[in-house]
Amino acid sequence: MQKIRSSEITSAAEYVAYQRTLSRRGLLGALAGVAGGVLAAACAPASGAVDAQPAATMAADPTMAPVPTSAGTVAAPAIAATPASVAANADELGDSFTERASVTGYNNYYEFSTDKEGVAPAAAGFAVDPWTVQVGGLVNKPATFDIGQLRRQFGEEERVYRLRCVEAWSMVIPWQGFQLSKLLEAVEPQGAAKYVRFETLLDPARMPGQQQAWYSWPYVEGLRLDEAMHSLTLLATGLYGSALLPQNGAPLRLVTPWKYGFKSIKAIVKIDLVAEQPTSLWMAAAPNEYGFYANVNPQVDHPRWSQASERRIGEFSRRPTLPFNGYADAVAGLYAGMDLQANF
Amino acid sequence: MMAHWLRRNWPLLAAHVGGWYPLASLLLDAARQRLTANPIQYITLHTGKPALVLLVLCLACTPADHFFAVRPALRVRKLLGLYAFGYATLHFFIFAVIDYGLDVSQIMNIVAKKPYALVGFSALLALLPLALTSTRGWQRRLGSKWKQLHRLVYVAGLLAVVHYIWLVKSDVRQPLLWAAAVGALLLLRLRAASPLAAATRTWVRRQLTRVQ
């Protein structure tokens, strides 16, 4: 029997997220009359070193033990660039996807407009091809990727994530993209690299909001290296089965579902591995209100408003906000021993 | 007949139109399903802002008369104040009943812990006695105290702009403009400003008679 290191074992919440993908596929498979065993094989990662489980059990019991993979991360089935199936239409907690019209029509994206409904019209026609992403800093293999090359090289898988905005509203979004860890592994971070710094395109002519001098453009965000390498951390290239629209951060945006939405930087052109903690645009704008970590935390209020509850877009009443936006099992360990009041 | 009425009462008409316009446009937005993906936030903002705008217009009435001899402004001052109070009440109602479903513990928690909510609520409380005593009867009953009491409107104005400033995420330029407006209108009411008021008023009157 192959020995499995504990570091290779996927945590429960990650597994639940993984399960989501599986069960959706499972449903499709059932519809197609495909036997469970075949499905399990179909869901296995390309590298294939997975304990085979009968698919029926996997789909039915989300509480079962995690499935370790050779890569030590959640293995998502290889998905072609075709629109993802969204049969189940809900996240692992059973909450329905937010309507596509809201996801693509209600956006915080100050590069285009400070009016959330004004972003989509302002961003319409924003050209995202050609687009290159420079990955460098403290790495052995710095590289400039064309966006198409990124998609081909790292693939596209579906992840259903909750997005919790710091303004206390939230959505459930079916993203497509690839794990940031794949890209980082490809450029080989050096030992001195402790953080990842992301930068949005700076082009005031095409992003009229950048003509406003109030903020220090371009938008900058950062993650600690372990956060960046975490299997939940996604570089999204699509949502709801089609390529990202400009208002959602096309062609490439970060998604860190356990952090407030402003961490998920859009229209990324530059990713650098660095030794020092980067200063994000929001940290620079209001250091006492927006911290580096920005983990969703109902116990730590924004200095001026409460974070205890949120409104899910499309719902009438508020719902309580979950620690780490419901991903505590997967990510709380990253912050063990840290004072989350101080590191907000 | 109609023309005569209009000539006499256009300020009142304008004030009523201005007072109902925000609500009408909100209802129209609702009918056309244009309340955005986050309708409760939308209606909260679109009742709060008219409350502030009407309050500032109300505060501008007396200086408009004192400095520019715009007599009709005085006739709409009370009306604008009442409309402002109406929108502020609606704004609070939406926050407490629709947004927080009258969850008293959550509301108290927010009002106690979050200065912006407390300040906004205080602004409403400051307006309340003014609305209640806005009738001629109360004006008579309170006598000289009425005027003192109604200076609270400046307190309400200042609280309202602080509420606004504390609400925005980072870019406070707009709220600061409104704060500057309230501040300026308050300064114009200071005794030190009255010689200036008299001078500008006389000048304006002279210009007007020359035109006529």
XYZ file of C-alpha atoms in Angstrom:
556
model
C 0.000 0.000 0.000
C 1.308 3.377 -0.916
C 2.176 5.498 2.075
C 0.479 8.883 2.199
C 1.949 11.838 3.994
C -0.507 13.894 6.015
C 0.465 16.953 3.979
C -0.890 15.204 0.968
C -4.297 14.720 2.448
C -6.888 17.159 1.324
C -8.830 18.871 4.078
C -12.545 18.330 4.401
C -13.679 21.644 2.974
C -11.442 21.319 -0.036
C -12.825 17.915 -0.498
C -16.354 19.212 -0.283
C -15.513 21.725 -2.983
C -14.076 18.926 -5.022
C -17.161 16.895 -4.313
C -19.267 19.612 -5.845
C -17.544 19.179 -9.150
C -17.807 15.447 -8.892
C -21.445 15.314 -7.951
C -22.359 17.618 -10.778
C -20.485 15.400 -13.122
C -22.084 12.448 -11.386
C -25.514 13.773 -12.150
C -24.609 14.303 -15.752
C -23.125 10.857 -15.871
C -26.284 9.343 -14.479
C -28.300 11.179 -17.070
C -26.107 9.758 -19.719
C -26.522 6.308 -18.234
C -22.857 5.929 -17.502
C -21.869 3.413 -14.858
C -20.260 4.642 -11.667
C -16.919 3.011 -12.156
C -16.458 4.599 -15.525
C -17.326 7.931 -13.990
C -14.764 7.534 -11.254
C -12.149 6.910 -13.851
C -13.308 9.905 -15.831
C -13.005 12.093 -12.773
C -9.510 10.978 -11.932
C -6.742 13.431 -12.641
C -4.618 12.830 -15.669
C -1.767 11.554 -13.530
C -4.152 8.926 -12.275
C -2.700 7.908 -8.912
C -6.012 7.985 -7.099
C -7.556 5.322 -4.948
C -10.441 4.284 -7.081
C -13.737 4.809 -5.310
C -17.102 3.865 -6.624
C -18.526 7.062 -7.972
C -21.943 6.431 -6.510
C -20.541 6.469 -2.979
C -18.449 9.542 -3.691
C -21.344 11.507 -4.965
C -23.707 10.427 -2.230
C -21.546 10.953 0.813
C -19.748 14.276 1.025
C -18.473 13.459 4.506
C -16.281 10.581 3.446
C -12.523 10.666 3.695
C -10.622 12.875 1.299
C -9.128 11.527 -1.861
C -5.426 12.199 -1.931
C -3.778 12.674 -5.261
C -0.240 12.395 -6.394
C 0.047 16.142 -6.647
C -1.024 16.587 -3.039
C -3.744 18.986 -3.980
C -7.346 18.741 -4.911
C -7.456 17.159 -8.272
C -10.091 18.568 -10.442
C -11.141 16.717 -13.517
C -9.583 17.967 -16.668
C -12.226 20.061 -18.298
C -12.112 21.126 -21.859
C -12.624 24.765 -22.708
C -16.237 24.012 -23.546
C -18.907 25.540 -21.336
C -19.012 23.776 -18.002
C -22.087 21.911 -17.019
C -23.999 23.564 -14.237
C -26.593 20.951 -13.505
C -26.708 21.226 -9.734
C -26.569 25.027 -9.678
C -25.560 25.265 -6.047
C -22.447 25.431 -3.903
C -21.417 22.710 -1.455
C -23.565 24.340 1.240
C -26.594 24.004 -0.988
C -26.894 27.687 -1.870
C -27.888 28.414 -5.436
C -25.669 30.179 -7.904
C -26.234 33.894 -8.112
C -28.011 34.801 -11.314
C -25.628 35.296 -14.182
C -27.128 38.712 -14.917
C -26.185 39.861 -11.419
C -22.705 38.367 -11.564
C -22.033 40.156 -14.839
C -24.016 43.317 -14.099
C -23.195 44.231 -10.506
C -19.483 44.770 -10.170
C -16.995 46.654 -8.080
C -14.326 47.658 -10.566
C -13.237 51.227 -10.034
C -10.974 51.197 -13.089
C -14.166 51.486 -15.105
C -16.725 53.018 -12.777
C -17.505 53.443 -9.104
C -21.129 52.711 -9.937
C -21.572 48.949 -9.697
C -24.146 48.855 -12.465
C -22.048 51.233 -14.522
C -19.062 48.915 -14.800
C -20.453 46.556 -17.433
C -21.428 49.307 -19.909
C -18.157 51.170 -19.280
C -16.105 48.020 -19.787
C -17.971 46.848 -22.867
C -15.565 46.364 -25.736
C -12.478 46.384 -23.524
C -10.047 44.345 -25.615
C -8.400 41.447 -23.791
C -6.641 39.883 -26.735
C -3.705 40.182 -27.197
C -2.851 40.045 -23.495
C 0.325 39.031 -21.798
C 1.077 38.276 -18.176
C 4.590 38.822 -16.891
C 5.575 36.421 -14.136
C 8.855 37.199 -12.441
C 10.610 38.458 -9.357
C 12.257 35.891 -7.116
C 11.820 32.930 -9.441
C 14.160 30.696 -11.357
C 12.212 30.763 -14.557
C 10.644 34.156 -15.167
C 8.327 34.092 -18.133
C 5.861 36.158 -20.058
C 2.739 34.239 -20.907
C 0.240 34.965 -23.568
C -3.265 34.534 -22.177
C -4.054 31.760 -24.634
C -0.852 29.990 -23.662
C -1.807 30.186 -19.972
C -5.126 28.523 -20.714
C -3.543 25.811 -22.800
C -0.711 25.137 -20.407
C -2.672 25.118 -17.152
C -6.102 24.082 -18.341
C -9.435 25.153 -17.056
C -11.528 23.597 -14.327
C -14.724 24.653 -12.676
C -14.833 25.903 -9.089
C -17.997 27.048 -7.391
C -17.055 29.683 -4.840
C -18.817 32.148 -2.627
C -17.696 35.737 -3.129
C -18.098 37.936 -0.064
C -17.634 41.649 -0.684
C -16.291 43.819 2.124
C -19.448 45.896 1.601
C -21.437 42.996 3.107
C -23.024 41.521 0.018
C -22.205 38.157 -1.474
C -22.668 35.865 -4.443
C -22.166 32.216 -5.414
C -20.231 32.018 -8.661
C -19.263 29.092 -10.880
C -15.781 30.071 -12.021
C -13.509 28.445 -14.535
C -9.792 28.741 -14.191
C -6.668 27.060 -12.917
C -4.931 26.893 -9.596
C -2.420 29.670 -9.113
C -0.089 27.045 -7.642
C 0.318 25.472 -11.078
C 1.615 28.705 -12.544
C 3.863 29.386 -9.560
C 5.323 25.891 -9.701
C 6.098 26.423 -13.371
C 8.211 29.523 -12.692
C 9.931 27.948 -9.655
C 9.846 30.397 -6.727
C 13.202 30.886 -5.008
C 13.699 30.344 -1.297
C 13.653 34.078 -0.587
C 10.204 34.507 -2.106
C 7.674 34.985 0.687
C 4.833 36.840 -1.000
C 3.173 37.138 -4.382
C 2.392 40.574 -5.745
C -0.238 41.064 -8.456
C -0.769 44.073 -10.644
C -3.653 45.159 -12.867
C -3.169 46.732 -16.272
C -2.441 50.456 -16.107
C -4.049 52.093 -19.108
C -6.054 55.221 -18.233
C -7.167 55.622 -21.832
C -8.928 52.257 -21.774
C -9.693 52.215 -18.065
C -11.167 55.663 -17.525
C -11.417 55.245 -13.761
C -7.628 55.365 -13.653
C -7.802 59.001 -14.759
C -9.130 59.713 -11.263
C -6.124 60.492 -9.125
C -7.865 59.595 -5.848
C -6.445 56.068 -5.842
C -2.851 55.130 -6.511
C -3.235 53.142 -9.706
C -2.538 50.530 -10.825
C -4.485 48.184 -8.553
C -2.085 46.027 -6.575
C -2.862 43.011 -4.441
C -0.797 40.451 -2.625
C -0.876 37.044 -1.008
C 1.480 35.255 1.299
C 3.199 32.480 -0.655
C 1.370 29.720 1.249
C -1.961 31.424 0.540
C -1.016 31.700 -3.105
C -0.069 28.031 -3.246
C -3.278 26.930 -1.535
C -5.459 24.683 -3.612
C -8.473 26.988 -3.257
C -6.618 29.902 -4.834
C -7.699 30.232 -8.407
C -6.722 32.269 -11.412
C -10.048 32.612 -13.168
C -10.413 32.832 -16.909
C -14.158 32.275 -17.119
C -17.427 32.097 -15.275
C -20.743 30.456 -15.909
C -19.158 28.417 -18.648
C -17.919 31.223 -20.870
C -14.829 33.359 -21.020
C -14.632 36.140 -18.410
C -16.302 39.361 -19.457
C -14.368 42.602 -19.069
C -16.496 43.675 -16.069
C -15.522 40.500 -14.208
C -11.796 41.034 -14.684
C -11.091 39.517 -18.083
C -8.954 37.974 -19.195
C -7.377 36.873 -15.903
C -8.376 37.517 -12.321
C -7.528 36.143 -8.938
C -10.151 34.366 -6.816
C -9.507 33.734 -3.124
C -12.915 32.752 -1.801
C -12.071 33.006 1.909
C -10.996 36.629 1.548
C -13.025 39.745 0.884
C -13.733 40.362 -2.773
C -11.313 43.239 -3.181
C -8.429 40.774 -2.840
C -9.424 39.144 -6.121
C -7.567 41.490 -8.402
C -8.747 41.770 -11.994
C -7.158 42.140 -15.434
C -3.802 40.909 -14.154
C -0.724 41.786 -16.235
C 2.029 41.164 -13.710
C 2.726 38.586 -11.039
C 5.890 38.935 -8.986
C 7.335 36.760 -6.268
C 8.751 39.069 -3.626
C 10.399 38.947 -0.224
C 8.435 41.734 1.466
C 4.707 42.008 2.056
C 3.268 44.036 -0.826
C 1.134 47.095 -0.122
C -2.205 46.747 -1.869
C -4.120 49.653 -3.340
C -6.671 49.478 -0.532
C -4.013 49.271 2.172
C -2.490 52.429 0.721
C -5.872 54.154 0.479
C -7.029 53.407 4.023
C -4.486 51.429 6.069
C -6.654 51.323 9.188
C -9.616 49.873 7.297
C -8.183 47.432 4.780
C -5.488 45.030 5.853
C -3.207 42.742 3.928
C -5.004 39.550 4.897
C -8.622 40.661 4.470
C -9.930 37.271 5.511
C -13.696 37.131 5.785
C -14.334 37.285 9.511
C -17.694 38.023 11.142
C -15.864 38.672 14.427
C -13.706 41.452 13.045
C -15.818 44.348 11.898
C -14.792 46.923 9.385
C -13.998 49.992 11.509
C -17.133 51.663 10.228
C -19.576 48.858 9.560
C -20.428 45.400 10.783
C -19.237 42.251 9.044
C -21.451 39.955 11.098
C -24.017 39.466 8.369
C -24.316 39.817 4.633
C -26.902 39.991 1.901
C -26.685 37.268 -0.694
C -27.516 38.961 -3.963
C -30.959 37.787 -5.007
C -32.109 37.091 -1.458
C -34.250 39.249 0.737
C -33.060 38.707 4.263
C -29.556 38.903 5.553
C -27.644 35.785 6.444
C -24.871 35.416 9.003
C -21.366 35.657 7.598
C -19.289 32.518 8.064
C -15.687 32.573 9.322
C -13.376 32.483 6.297
C -16.538 32.680 4.215
C -17.295 29.047 4.973
C -13.841 27.750 4.003
C -12.421 27.642 7.546
C -11.720 23.918 7.437
C -9.541 24.420 4.405
C -7.723 27.630 5.276
C -7.883 28.357 9.022
C -4.645 26.408 9.436
C -2.801 29.008 7.381
C -3.357 31.486 10.190
C -2.798 29.273 13.219
C -1.458 31.282 16.107
C -2.036 34.614 14.390
C -4.033 37.394 15.984
C -6.780 37.893 13.421
C -7.926 41.136 15.036
C -4.498 42.640 14.438
C -3.950 40.946 11.074
C -7.259 41.960 9.530
C -57.045 81.952 -12.780
C -54.549 79.105 -13.059
C -51.872 81.498 -14.232
C -52.590 83.758 -11.312
C -52.360 80.894 -8.838
C -49.122 79.748 -10.396
C -47.592 83.208 -10.256
C -48.343 83.352 -6.560
C -47.581 79.796 -5.582
C -44.862 78.521 -7.876
C -42.384 78.148 -4.999
C -44.743 75.815 -3.181
C -45.400 73.875 -6.332
C -41.662 73.570 -6.994
C -41.047 72.380 -3.440
C -43.769 69.735 -3.675
C -42.493 68.533 -7.031
C -38.940 68.434 -5.675
C -40.162 66.673 -2.554
C -42.011 63.913 -4.381
C -39.583 63.513 -7.258
C -37.079 61.177 -5.516
C -39.835 58.851 -4.334
C -41.543 58.887 -7.711
C -38.323 58.052 -9.501
C -37.636 55.276 -6.998
C -41.093 53.797 -7.609
C -40.534 54.082 -11.328
C -37.209 52.280 -10.947
C -39.012 49.572 -9.006
C -41.725 49.245 -11.638
C -39.087 48.900 -14.343
C -37.074 46.483 -12.177
C -34.164 48.867 -12.153
C -33.324 48.622 -8.460
C -30.025 46.834 -9.284
C -28.964 43.411 -8.093
C -28.885 44.774 -4.559
C -32.277 46.503 -4.301
C -32.309 47.077 -0.551
C -29.020 48.910 -0.683
C -30.289 50.873 -3.653
C -33.447 52.052 -1.933
C -31.498 52.780 1.237
C -29.109 55.046 -0.662
C -31.875 56.600 -2.722
C -33.848 57.679 0.321
C -30.814 58.807 2.323
C -29.437 61.071 -0.369
C -32.726 62.945 -1.014
C -33.061 63.453 2.745
C -29.668 65.170 2.758
C -30.288 67.186 -0.400
C -33.661 68.435 0.825
C -32.183 69.254 4.217
C -29.417 71.307 2.605
C -31.967 73.095 0.414
C -33.993 73.786 3.547
C -30.904 75.220 5.243
C -30.260 77.372 2.182
C -33.662 79.097 2.340
C -32.919 81.662 5.014
C -29.546 82.697 3.547
C -31.185 82.900 0.110
C -33.550 85.484 1.532
C -30.990 87.287 3.695
C -28.284 87.545 1.079
C -30.129 87.584 -2.195
C -33.570 88.839 -1.269
C -35.193 85.640 -2.490
C -38.341 86.066 -0.421
C -40.186 83.006 -1.795
C -37.503 80.775 -0.301
C -38.945 81.409 3.147
C -42.295 80.046 2.086
C -40.843 76.644 1.205
C -38.410 76.276 4.085
C -40.767 74.314 6.314
C -41.949 72.154 3.436
C -38.421 71.189 2.451
C -37.604 70.389 6.048
C -40.653 68.144 6.330
C -39.821 66.341 3.104
C -36.259 65.849 4.365
C -37.654 64.395 7.566
C -39.947 62.148 5.520
C -37.068 60.698 3.508
C -34.918 60.328 6.615
C -37.738 58.379 8.272
C -38.171 56.203 5.212
C -34.396 55.675 5.095
C -34.367 54.527 8.726
C -37.453 52.363 8.172
C -35.736 50.599 5.277
C -32.611 50.048 7.356
C -34.430 48.761 10.442
C -37.413 46.921 9.007
C -36.488 45.823 5.521
C -32.724 45.418 5.802
C -32.488 44.085 9.355
C -36.044 42.718 9.701
C -36.484 44.539 13.026
C -33.832 42.304 14.547
C -33.470 44.540 17.579
C -30.323 42.953 18.950
C -28.523 43.272 15.619
C -29.726 46.833 15.117
C -28.730 47.866 18.633
C -25.378 46.202 18.111
C -24.789 48.175 14.944
C -26.056 51.468 16.294
C -23.955 51.075 19.433
C -20.790 49.886 17.745
C -20.806 51.660 14.426
C -20.522 55.424 14.621
C -22.067 56.006 11.210
C -25.324 54.357 12.227
C -25.412 56.160 15.549
C -24.769 59.496 13.888
C -27.429 58.917 11.255
C -29.921 57.887 13.882
C -29.084 61.006 15.915
C -29.732 63.164 12.865
C -33.191 61.638 12.578
C -33.807 62.176 16.300
C -32.768 65.811 15.926
C -35.270 66.294 13.127
C -38.115 64.600 14.957
C -39.060 67.426 17.394
C -38.765 69.923 14.545
C -41.243 67.993 12.441
C -43.602 67.618 15.403
C -43.499 71.328 16.233
C -43.622 72.555 12.658
C -47.242 73.700 12.849
C -48.317 77.296 13.464
C -50.008 76.164 16.670
C -46.768 74.859 18.121
C -44.909 77.883 16.863
C -47.320 80.067 18.825
C -47.259 77.869 21.912
C -43.463 77.750 22.082
C -42.974 81.440 21.333
C -39.330 82.451 21.362
C -38.311 78.938 22.357
C -39.495 77.713 18.961
C -36.704 79.497 17.172
C -34.102 78.137 19.566
C -35.447 74.630 19.191
C -35.418 74.845 15.429
C -31.730 75.673 15.377
C -31.411 71.916 15.875
C -31.777 71.696 12.108
C -28.101 72.675 11.819
C -27.158 69.898 14.217
C -29.149 67.496 12.042
C -27.384 68.791 8.926
C -23.947 68.326 10.444
C -24.794 64.841 11.731
C -26.184 63.900 8.326
C -22.997 64.839 6.490
C -20.821 63.044 9.034
C -23.067 59.997 8.528
C -22.449 60.302 4.797
C -18.680 60.766 5.109
C -18.352 57.706 7.344
C -20.343 55.588 4.948
C -18.268 55.809 1.816
C -15.520 53.309 1.222
C -12.675 55.690 0.612
C -13.394 58.455 -1.854
C -14.918 61.119 0.384
C -14.879 63.961 -2.141
C -18.647 64.006 -2.712
C -19.634 63.819 0.952
C -17.044 66.497 1.734
C -18.714 68.807 -0.790
C -22.009 68.350 1.018
C -20.270 68.898 4.329
C -18.784 72.105 2.950
C -22.254 73.207 1.857
C -23.711 72.624 5.318
C -20.716 74.342 6.923
C -21.007 77.351 4.624
C -24.740 77.676 5.210
C -24.128 77.540 8.932
C -21.446 80.258 8.715
C -23.823 82.476 6.755
C -26.218 82.368 9.697
C -23.660 83.642 12.213
C -24.204 87.128 13.508
C -20.886 88.198 12.036
C -22.271 87.534 8.570
C -25.306 89.789 8.904
C -23.671 93.086 7.748
C -22.534 91.230 4.664
C -26.064 89.903 4.195
C -27.519 93.388 4.476
C -25.031 94.718 1.935
C -25.605 92.007 -0.653
C -29.370 92.190 -0.125
C -29.419 95.936 -0.734
C -27.250 95.515 -3.803
C -29.481 92.756 -5.196
C -32.627 94.823 -4.560
C -31.082 97.821 -6.320
C -30.187 95.707 -9.334
C -33.688 94.302 -9.427
C -35.380 97.711 -9.385
C -32.997 98.912 -12.086
C -34.029 95.970 -14.288
C -37.677 96.696 -13.668
